[in-house]
Amino acid sequence: MIIILEPHIHKDSEEYHDIIAYLENLTNIQHRVHEVNGSEQILTEIYLIGDTHSLSKEEIQGLSGVERVVRVSQEYRVLGRHGDHDQRTTAFEYNGVTFSQDNLHVFAGLCAVDTPEHVEMMMKALRDHGQVCTRMGAYKPRTSPYAFQGYGKDCLPYVFELAGKYGIKVVAMEITHDVHVDEIREALEKTGHPTGVMLQIGTRNTQNFELLKIVGRQREFPVLLKRGFGITLEESLHAAEYLAKEGNSHVIFCLRGMKTNVGDPHRNFVDFSHVPVVKRLTRMPVCIDPSHSVGSRDHSPDGLLDAQHVAAQGVIAGANMILVDFHPVPTKALVDGPQAFLMKELPWFLEDVQIARDAYEKRVALAKQYK
Ligand code: PEP
Ligand code: MN
């Protein structure tokens, strides 16, 4: 059961103390307070755990300061949607950018940071095309221990400075260890916070529960959690809930394809049909990664790359974010060059995505008309 307090109720108010006192009197019920930073105000939600069936929803709803009470109908307690009446927000704001199930952001950028020159070319192209988000890999989890592992903390200062120089507000960056969070925080401090970072947890770490708990305990950075490539959707959604249970519900869920030869010749079997499913089951904005799904620059006779086709499929189904590999000189990329889009393809990619987004919005309007 979730108790949602009225927006003006703060922790030092009388109403708040009365509500907590009421909850402490209940037997076999524990409570946990979550502060949700909405786009306009801080909302307080109290999660009740234990034998909540015996509680009267009406009685709790009648307490002064309580806005609403939601009975949790399934397992994703914090991030889940609990029935059609659960209209709690899907939006959060980070560094001036709003993420929600109702909008779309493109995070085009380098799979792996290699040189300051390439980072600058990327950032400049993004700025020139009105973009404020990017992806930049500094810590790379690689299949072979002999493969390039990323420049790690050494590249962070120039990545952040260049992001700031070109007006980039959010950099999605994978971390594979909790010390990486500290390194990112330190580099942001040293460079004077020229940009923001969205911590990315990769598909190989989706069920690294200890990492999830640590990342969930910090609230400074939002998290992009990738679906595990060999586990069920349900298992990956539970992984997202680990973050939220620890206190960080600013989570975006990323579909990136599943590991199976059934999807050949694509690198992974594209799973973007799950975009609306994740939006129905949870309140997380949903990201798609066409680059790591398709894994090549193969194109069809119509002149479009497979990665463009799958991006459009995800967007026309309502995706809220696209994580996509670009590189100024793919032949010189240290990771995943063969799947990268070229700099000159950026405006084409963006325009193509906009066509799919417009079509999605028309589909939603049509659905409303027929309801
Ligand atoms: C990446 O986005 O760079 C990446 C390694 O993705 P994934 O975790 O989906 O393989
Ligand atoms: Mn990659």
Short mmCIF file of C-alpha atoms and ligand atoms in Angstrom, two decimals:
data_model
loop_
_atom_site.label_atom_id
_atom_site.label_comp_id
_atom_site.label_asym_id
_atom_site.label_seq_id
_atom_site.Cartn_x
_atom_site.Cartn_y
_atom_site.Cartn_z
CA MET A 1 0.00 0.00 0.00
CA ILE A 2 1.25 3.46 -0.86
CA ILE A 3 0.17 6.61 0.95
CA ILE A 4 0.66 9.74 -1.11
CA LEU A 5 0.81 12.89 0.98
CA GLU A 6 -0.50 16.26 -0.13
CA PRO A 7 2.31 18.24 -1.79
CA HIS A 8 2.59 20.83 0.97
CA ILE A 9 3.09 18.27 3.76
CA HIS A 10 6.70 18.42 4.94
CA LYS A 11 8.57 16.28 7.41
CA ASP A 12 8.42 18.91 10.13
CA SER A 13 4.66 19.47 9.89
CA GLU A 14 2.15 18.36 12.49
CA GLU A 15 0.17 16.33 9.93
CA TYR A 16 3.28 14.40 8.99
CA HIS A 17 4.03 13.54 12.62
CA ASP A 18 0.42 12.45 13.19
CA ILE A 19 0.49 10.19 10.13
CA ILE A 20 3.77 8.58 11.21
CA ALA A 21 2.43 8.10 14.75
CA TYR A 22 -0.68 6.44 13.30
CA LEU A 23 1.48 4.08 11.22
CA GLU A 24 3.72 3.22 14.13
CA ASN A 25 0.68 2.06 16.05
CA LEU A 26 -0.21 -0.55 13.42
CA THR A 27 0.90 -4.09 14.12
CA ASN A 28 2.89 -6.09 11.54
CA ILE A 29 3.27 -3.07 9.28
CA GLN A 30 6.56 -1.40 8.45
CA HIS A 31 6.75 1.88 6.63
CA ARG A 32 9.35 3.51 4.43
CA VAL A 33 9.28 7.14 3.34
CA HIS A 34 10.19 8.09 -0.23
CA GLU A 35 10.62 11.63 -1.44
CA VAL A 36 9.81 11.95 -5.10
CA ASN A 37 11.21 14.97 -6.90
CA GLY A 38 8.42 15.75 -9.33
CA SER A 39 8.89 18.28 -12.11
CA GLU A 40 7.33 21.03 -9.97
CA GLN A 41 7.45 19.95 -6.34
CA ILE A 42 8.67 17.34 -3.89
CA LEU A 43 6.07 14.66 -3.19
CA THR A 44 6.21 12.38 -0.20
CA GLU A 45 5.08 8.79 -0.56
CA ILE A 46 4.98 6.30 2.30
CA TYR A 47 5.24 2.62 1.42
CA LEU A 48 3.61 0.18 3.80
CA ILE A 49 5.02 -3.32 3.92
CA GLY A 50 3.53 -6.29 5.75
CA ASP A 51 -0.04 -7.35 6.35
CA THR A 52 -1.65 -4.42 4.55
CA HIS A 53 -4.80 -6.35 3.52
CA SER A 54 -6.26 -5.81 6.96
CA LEU A 55 -5.89 -2.02 6.69
CA SER A 56 -8.75 0.26 5.78
CA LYS A 57 -7.89 2.33 2.75
CA GLU A 58 -10.73 4.74 3.56
CA GLU A 59 -9.53 5.30 7.10
CA ILE A 60 -6.00 6.15 5.98
CA GLN A 61 -7.35 8.31 3.19
CA GLY A 62 -9.24 10.25 5.83
CA LEU A 63 -6.09 11.24 7.76
CA SER A 64 -5.23 14.90 7.52
CA GLY A 65 -2.45 15.48 4.97
CA VAL A 66 -3.10 12.33 2.95
CA GLU A 67 -3.92 12.95 -0.68
CA ARG A 68 -4.46 9.39 -1.88
CA VAL A 69 -3.92 5.76 -0.96
CA VAL A 70 -2.98 3.21 -3.62
CA ARG A 71 -3.23 -0.51 -3.08
CA VAL A 72 -0.21 -2.20 -4.64
CA SER A 73 -1.54 -4.79 -7.04
CA GLN A 74 1.69 -6.34 -8.19
CA GLU A 75 5.34 -6.57 -7.46
CA TYR A 76 6.99 -3.42 -8.78
CA ARG A 77 5.95 -1.51 -5.71
CA VAL A 78 7.66 1.79 -6.36
CA LEU A 79 8.01 1.92 -10.13
CA GLY A 80 4.91 -0.09 -11.02
CA ARG A 81 1.53 1.12 -12.19
CA HIS A 82 -1.02 -0.23 -9.79
CA GLY A 83 -4.20 -0.43 -11.84
CA ASP A 84 -5.80 2.02 -14.28
CA HIS A 85 -6.43 4.50 -11.46
CA ASP A 86 -2.75 4.83 -10.69
CA GLN A 87 -2.10 8.09 -12.49
CA ARG A 88 1.00 9.01 -10.52
CA THR A 89 3.60 10.89 -12.50
CA THR A 90 6.01 9.20 -14.88
CA ALA A 91 8.10 12.37 -15.13
CA PHE A 92 11.26 13.54 -13.46
CA GLU A 93 13.56 16.42 -14.15
CA TYR A 94 17.33 16.28 -14.23
CA ASN A 95 19.67 19.20 -14.97
CA GLY A 96 16.92 21.07 -16.77
CA VAL A 97 15.76 18.14 -18.90
CA THR A 98 12.43 16.44 -18.26
CA PHE A 99 12.14 12.70 -18.81
CA SER A 100 8.73 11.05 -18.92
CA GLN A 101 6.59 8.49 -20.68
CA ASP A 102 5.19 11.36 -22.77
CA ASN A 103 8.25 12.78 -24.51
CA LEU A 104 11.32 11.70 -26.46
CA HIS A 105 15.06 12.44 -26.17
CA VAL A 106 17.85 11.28 -28.43
CA PHE A 107 21.19 10.37 -26.82
CA ALA A 108 23.50 10.10 -29.83
CA GLY A 109 27.19 9.78 -29.08
CA LEU A 110 30.31 7.69 -28.83
CA CYS A 111 30.06 4.08 -27.69
CA ALA A 112 33.53 4.62 -26.20
CA VAL A 113 35.41 7.86 -25.67
CA ASP A 114 38.71 7.75 -27.58
CA THR A 115 40.16 11.21 -28.28
CA PRO A 116 39.21 14.76 -27.19
CA GLU A 117 38.99 15.66 -30.89
CA HIS A 118 36.34 13.02 -31.58
CA VAL A 119 34.42 13.96 -28.45
CA GLU A 120 34.46 17.62 -29.53
CA MET A 121 33.31 16.81 -33.09
CA MET A 122 30.42 14.82 -31.64
CA MET A 123 29.39 17.48 -29.12
CA LYS A 124 29.57 20.23 -31.72
CA ALA A 125 27.42 18.28 -34.17
CA LEU A 126 24.86 17.66 -31.44
CA ARG A 127 24.76 21.34 -30.50
CA ASP A 128 24.43 22.32 -34.17
CA HIS A 129 21.38 20.07 -34.42
CA GLY A 130 19.65 21.27 -31.29
CA GLN A 131 20.52 18.31 -29.06
CA VAL A 132 21.21 18.56 -25.32
CA CYS A 133 21.91 14.90 -24.51
CA THR A 134 24.61 12.43 -25.52
CA ARG A 135 26.14 9.06 -24.71
CA MET A 136 29.85 8.73 -23.87
CA GLY A 137 31.40 5.44 -22.73
CA ALA A 138 34.34 5.77 -20.35
CA TYR A 139 34.10 2.42 -18.57
CA LYS A 140 33.54 -0.37 -21.08
CA PRO A 141 32.60 -3.92 -20.05
CA ARG A 142 34.20 -6.09 -22.74
CA THR A 143 33.80 -9.75 -23.57
CA SER A 144 37.55 -10.25 -23.92
CA PRO A 145 39.82 -9.20 -21.06
CA TYR A 146 42.37 -8.15 -23.72
CA ALA A 147 39.98 -5.73 -25.43
CA PHE A 148 40.12 -1.97 -24.78
CA GLN A 149 38.37 -1.32 -21.47
CA GLY A 150 37.72 2.42 -21.85
CA TYR A 151 39.80 5.38 -20.65
CA GLY A 152 37.93 5.51 -17.35
CA LYS A 153 38.35 8.49 -15.08
CA ASP A 154 41.20 9.97 -17.16
CA CYS A 155 38.85 11.09 -19.90
CA LEU A 156 36.11 12.46 -17.66
CA PRO A 157 37.43 16.05 -17.27
CA TYR A 158 37.58 16.77 -20.99
CA VAL A 159 34.32 14.92 -21.71
CA PHE A 160 32.48 17.03 -19.12
CA GLU A 161 34.17 20.29 -20.14
CA LEU A 162 33.39 19.75 -23.81
CA ALA A 163 29.81 18.80 -22.95
CA GLY A 164 29.48 22.09 -21.08
CA LYS A 165 31.10 24.03 -23.92
CA TYR A 166 28.46 22.77 -26.36
CA GLY A 167 25.43 23.03 -24.09
CA ILE A 168 25.03 19.30 -23.47
CA LYS A 169 23.02 18.86 -20.26
CA VAL A 170 22.98 15.09 -19.80
CA VAL A 171 25.68 12.53 -20.64
CA ALA A 172 24.64 8.87 -20.39
CA MET A 173 27.67 6.98 -19.12
CA GLU A 174 27.95 3.33 -18.20
CA ILE A 175 29.45 2.38 -14.85
CA THR A 176 30.47 -1.13 -13.90
CA HIS A 177 31.64 -0.55 -10.32
CA ASP A 178 30.51 1.73 -7.51
CA VAL A 179 33.87 3.57 -7.46
CA HIS A 180 32.97 4.87 -10.91
CA VAL A 181 30.13 6.86 -9.36
CA ASP A 182 32.62 8.56 -7.03
CA GLU A 183 35.01 9.22 -9.92
CA ILE A 184 32.21 10.82 -11.94
CA ARG A 185 31.11 12.91 -8.98
CA GLU A 186 34.69 14.10 -8.35
CA ALA A 187 35.29 14.95 -12.01
CA LEU A 188 32.05 16.93 -12.14
CA GLU A 189 33.06 18.83 -9.02
CA LYS A 190 36.57 19.56 -10.30
CA THR A 191 35.28 20.83 -13.62
CA GLY A 192 32.55 22.94 -11.97
CA HIS A 193 29.53 20.86 -13.01
CA PRO A 194 29.47 21.88 -16.67
CA THR A 195 27.00 19.08 -17.45
CA GLY A 196 25.00 16.26 -15.84
CA VAL A 197 25.41 12.49 -15.94
CA MET A 198 22.88 9.70 -16.28
CA LEU A 199 24.45 6.54 -14.86
CA GLN A 200 24.02 3.61 -17.21
CA ILE A 201 23.92 0.04 -15.95
CA GLY A 202 24.69 -2.27 -18.84
CA THR A 203 23.04 -5.50 -19.83
CA ARG A 204 25.84 -7.53 -18.25
CA ASN A 205 25.13 -5.92 -14.88
CA THR A 206 21.33 -5.84 -14.88
CA GLN A 207 21.25 -8.36 -12.04
CA ASN A 208 24.36 -7.16 -10.23
CA PHE A 209 22.21 -6.59 -7.16
CA GLU A 210 24.92 -5.08 -4.98
CA LEU A 211 25.74 -2.50 -7.67
CA LEU A 212 22.01 -1.78 -8.06
CA LYS A 213 21.65 -1.21 -4.32
CA ILE A 214 24.58 1.20 -4.18
CA VAL A 215 23.46 3.13 -7.25
CA GLY A 216 19.92 3.17 -5.86
CA ARG A 217 21.10 4.73 -2.62
CA GLN A 218 22.38 7.86 -4.34
CA ARG A 219 19.86 10.38 -5.62
CA GLU A 220 22.21 12.74 -7.38
CA PHE A 221 22.21 10.96 -10.74
CA PRO A 222 19.31 9.36 -12.61
CA VAL A 223 19.86 5.82 -13.86
CA LEU A 224 19.50 4.19 -17.25
CA LEU A 225 19.04 0.48 -16.62
CA LYS A 226 19.47 -1.84 -19.56
CA ARG A 227 17.38 -4.96 -19.83
CA GLY A 228 19.38 -8.13 -19.20
CA PHE A 229 19.99 -9.78 -22.56
CA GLY A 230 19.29 -13.32 -21.38
CA ILE A 231 16.57 -12.95 -18.76
CA THR A 232 12.83 -12.35 -18.82
CA LEU A 233 11.32 -8.89 -18.92
CA GLU A 234 9.91 -9.49 -15.45
CA GLU A 235 13.37 -10.23 -14.06
CA SER A 236 14.76 -7.03 -15.55
CA LEU A 237 11.87 -4.98 -14.15
CA HIS A 238 12.60 -6.40 -10.71
CA ALA A 239 16.19 -5.21 -11.20
CA ALA A 240 14.88 -1.68 -11.83
CA GLU A 241 12.82 -1.96 -8.67
CA TYR A 242 16.04 -2.65 -6.72
CA LEU A 243 17.15 0.89 -7.57
CA ALA A 244 13.82 2.38 -6.57
CA LYS A 245 13.53 0.41 -3.35
CA GLU A 246 16.80 1.95 -2.19
CA GLY A 247 15.45 5.42 -2.86
CA ASN A 248 16.25 6.36 -6.46
CA SER A 249 13.16 6.15 -8.64
CA HIS A 250 14.59 8.32 -11.41
CA VAL A 251 15.07 5.28 -13.58
CA ILE A 252 14.77 4.86 -17.35
CA PHE A 253 14.44 1.33 -18.65
CA CYS A 254 16.34 0.50 -21.85
CA LEU A 255 15.49 -2.23 -24.35
CA ARG A 256 18.59 -3.31 -26.28
CA GLY A 257 17.75 -6.67 -27.85
CA MET A 258 18.07 -10.22 -26.57
CA LYS A 259 20.96 -12.63 -27.04
CA THR A 260 19.78 -15.46 -29.26
CA ASN A 261 20.64 -16.66 -32.74
CA VAL A 262 16.96 -16.37 -33.60
CA GLY A 263 17.66 -12.71 -34.29
CA ASP A 264 20.47 -13.30 -36.79
CA PRO A 265 21.78 -11.47 -38.74
CA HIS A 266 21.11 -8.80 -36.13
CA ARG A 267 23.52 -8.78 -33.19
CA ASN A 268 20.57 -9.23 -30.81
CA PHE A 269 16.91 -10.07 -31.29
CA VAL A 270 15.11 -6.73 -31.32
CA ASP A 271 12.60 -6.51 -28.46
CA PHE A 272 11.09 -3.06 -29.05
CA SER A 273 7.58 -4.54 -29.11
CA HIS A 274 8.00 -4.40 -25.32
CA VAL A 275 8.04 -0.57 -25.28
CA PRO A 276 4.28 -0.29 -24.58
CA VAL A 277 4.42 -3.27 -22.23
CA VAL A 278 6.98 -1.60 -19.96
CA LYS A 279 4.93 1.63 -20.07
CA ARG A 280 1.84 -0.30 -19.01
CA LEU A 281 3.49 -2.24 -16.20
CA THR A 282 5.60 0.59 -14.81
CA ARG A 283 5.90 4.38 -14.74
CA MET A 284 9.42 4.35 -16.15
CA PRO A 285 10.22 6.20 -19.37
CA VAL A 286 11.41 3.62 -21.90
CA CYS A 287 14.61 3.86 -23.94
CA ILE A 288 15.58 1.85 -27.01
CA ASP A 289 19.11 1.15 -28.21
CA PRO A 290 18.99 0.40 -31.94
CA SER A 291 22.82 0.26 -32.20
CA HIS A 292 23.42 -2.59 -29.78
CA SER A 293 20.27 -4.37 -31.00
CA VAL A 294 21.21 -4.43 -34.68
CA GLY A 295 24.99 -4.22 -34.37
CA SER A 296 25.77 -3.25 -37.97
CA ARG A 297 25.34 -0.61 -40.66
CA ASP A 298 23.45 -3.03 -42.90
CA HIS A 299 20.72 -1.42 -44.92
CA SER A 300 17.68 -2.55 -46.83
CA PRO A 301 16.87 -1.91 -50.52
CA ASP A 302 14.79 1.15 -49.52
CA GLY A 303 18.04 2.92 -48.53
CA LEU A 304 17.41 2.89 -44.78
CA LEU A 305 19.77 1.24 -42.30
CA ASP A 306 18.30 -1.63 -40.25
CA ALA A 307 19.15 0.40 -37.14
CA GLN A 308 16.99 3.26 -38.46
CA HIS A 309 14.12 0.89 -39.14
CA VAL A 310 14.19 -0.55 -35.63
CA ALA A 311 14.57 2.92 -34.08
CA ALA A 312 11.45 4.00 -35.96
CA GLN A 313 9.64 0.85 -34.80
CA GLY A 314 10.45 1.67 -31.18
CA VAL A 315 9.49 5.33 -31.53
CA ILE A 316 6.20 4.63 -33.31
CA ALA A 317 5.39 2.38 -30.35
CA GLY A 318 6.01 5.23 -27.89
CA ALA A 319 9.69 5.04 -26.89
CA ASN A 320 10.89 7.98 -24.77
CA MET A 321 14.62 7.86 -25.37
CA ILE A 322 17.01 6.59 -28.02
CA LEU A 323 20.57 5.62 -27.14
CA VAL A 324 22.50 5.44 -30.39
CA ASP A 325 26.14 5.09 -31.45
CA PHE A 326 27.69 7.75 -33.69
CA HIS A 327 31.35 8.30 -34.52
CA PRO A 328 33.19 10.92 -36.60
CA VAL A 329 35.61 8.28 -37.96
CA PRO A 330 34.12 4.83 -37.32
CA THR A 331 37.21 3.08 -38.71
CA LYS A 332 39.19 4.62 -35.85
CA ALA A 333 36.61 3.84 -33.13
CA LEU A 334 38.01 1.64 -30.37
CA VAL A 335 34.67 -0.05 -29.70
CA ASP A 336 31.72 -0.85 -31.99
CA GLY A 337 32.85 1.23 -35.00
CA PRO A 338 31.03 -1.04 -37.49
CA GLN A 339 27.62 -0.18 -36.02
CA ALA A 340 28.16 3.57 -35.65
CA PHE A 341 26.24 6.18 -37.60
CA LEU A 342 28.33 8.85 -39.33
CA MET A 343 28.34 12.50 -38.33
CA LYS A 344 26.73 13.54 -41.62
CA GLU A 345 23.88 11.11 -40.87
CA LEU A 346 22.90 12.91 -37.66
CA PRO A 347 20.33 15.32 -39.22
CA TRP A 348 18.91 12.46 -41.30
CA PHE A 349 18.60 10.24 -38.23
CA LEU A 350 16.91 13.01 -36.23
CA GLU A 351 14.46 13.87 -39.00
CA ASP A 352 13.61 10.23 -39.57
CA VAL A 353 12.96 9.76 -35.83
CA GLN A 354 10.70 12.83 -35.85
CA ILE A 355 8.56 11.26 -38.59
CA ALA A 356 8.06 8.20 -36.38
CA ARG A 357 7.33 10.36 -33.33
CA ASP A 358 4.73 12.41 -35.25
CA ALA A 359 3.12 9.17 -36.38
CA TYR A 360 3.04 7.93 -32.77
CA GLU A 361 1.35 11.13 -31.60
CA LYS A 362 -1.24 10.82 -34.38
CA ARG A 363 -1.90 7.23 -33.33
CA VAL A 364 -2.46 8.30 -29.72
CA ALA A 365 -4.87 11.06 -30.84
CA LEU A 366 -6.75 8.53 -32.99
CA ALA A 367 -7.01 6.10 -30.08
CA LYS A 368 -8.53 8.88 -27.94
CA GLN A 369 -11.06 9.62 -30.67
CA TYR A 370 -12.25 6.01 -30.77
CA LYS A 371 -12.39 5.46 -27.01
C1 PEP B 1 26.69 0.23 -24.41
O1 PEP B 1 25.62 0.86 -24.47
O2 PEP B 1 27.79 0.73 -24.67
C2 PEP B 1 26.64 -1.18 -24.03
C3 PEP B 1 27.74 -1.85 -23.69
O3 PEP B 1 25.42 -1.70 -24.07
P1 PEP B 1 24.82 -3.08 -23.50
O4 PEP B 1 25.02 -3.05 -22.03
O5 PEP B 1 23.40 -3.02 -23.93
O6 PEP B 1 25.59 -4.18 -24.19
MN MN B 2 28.96 -0.65 -27.66
#
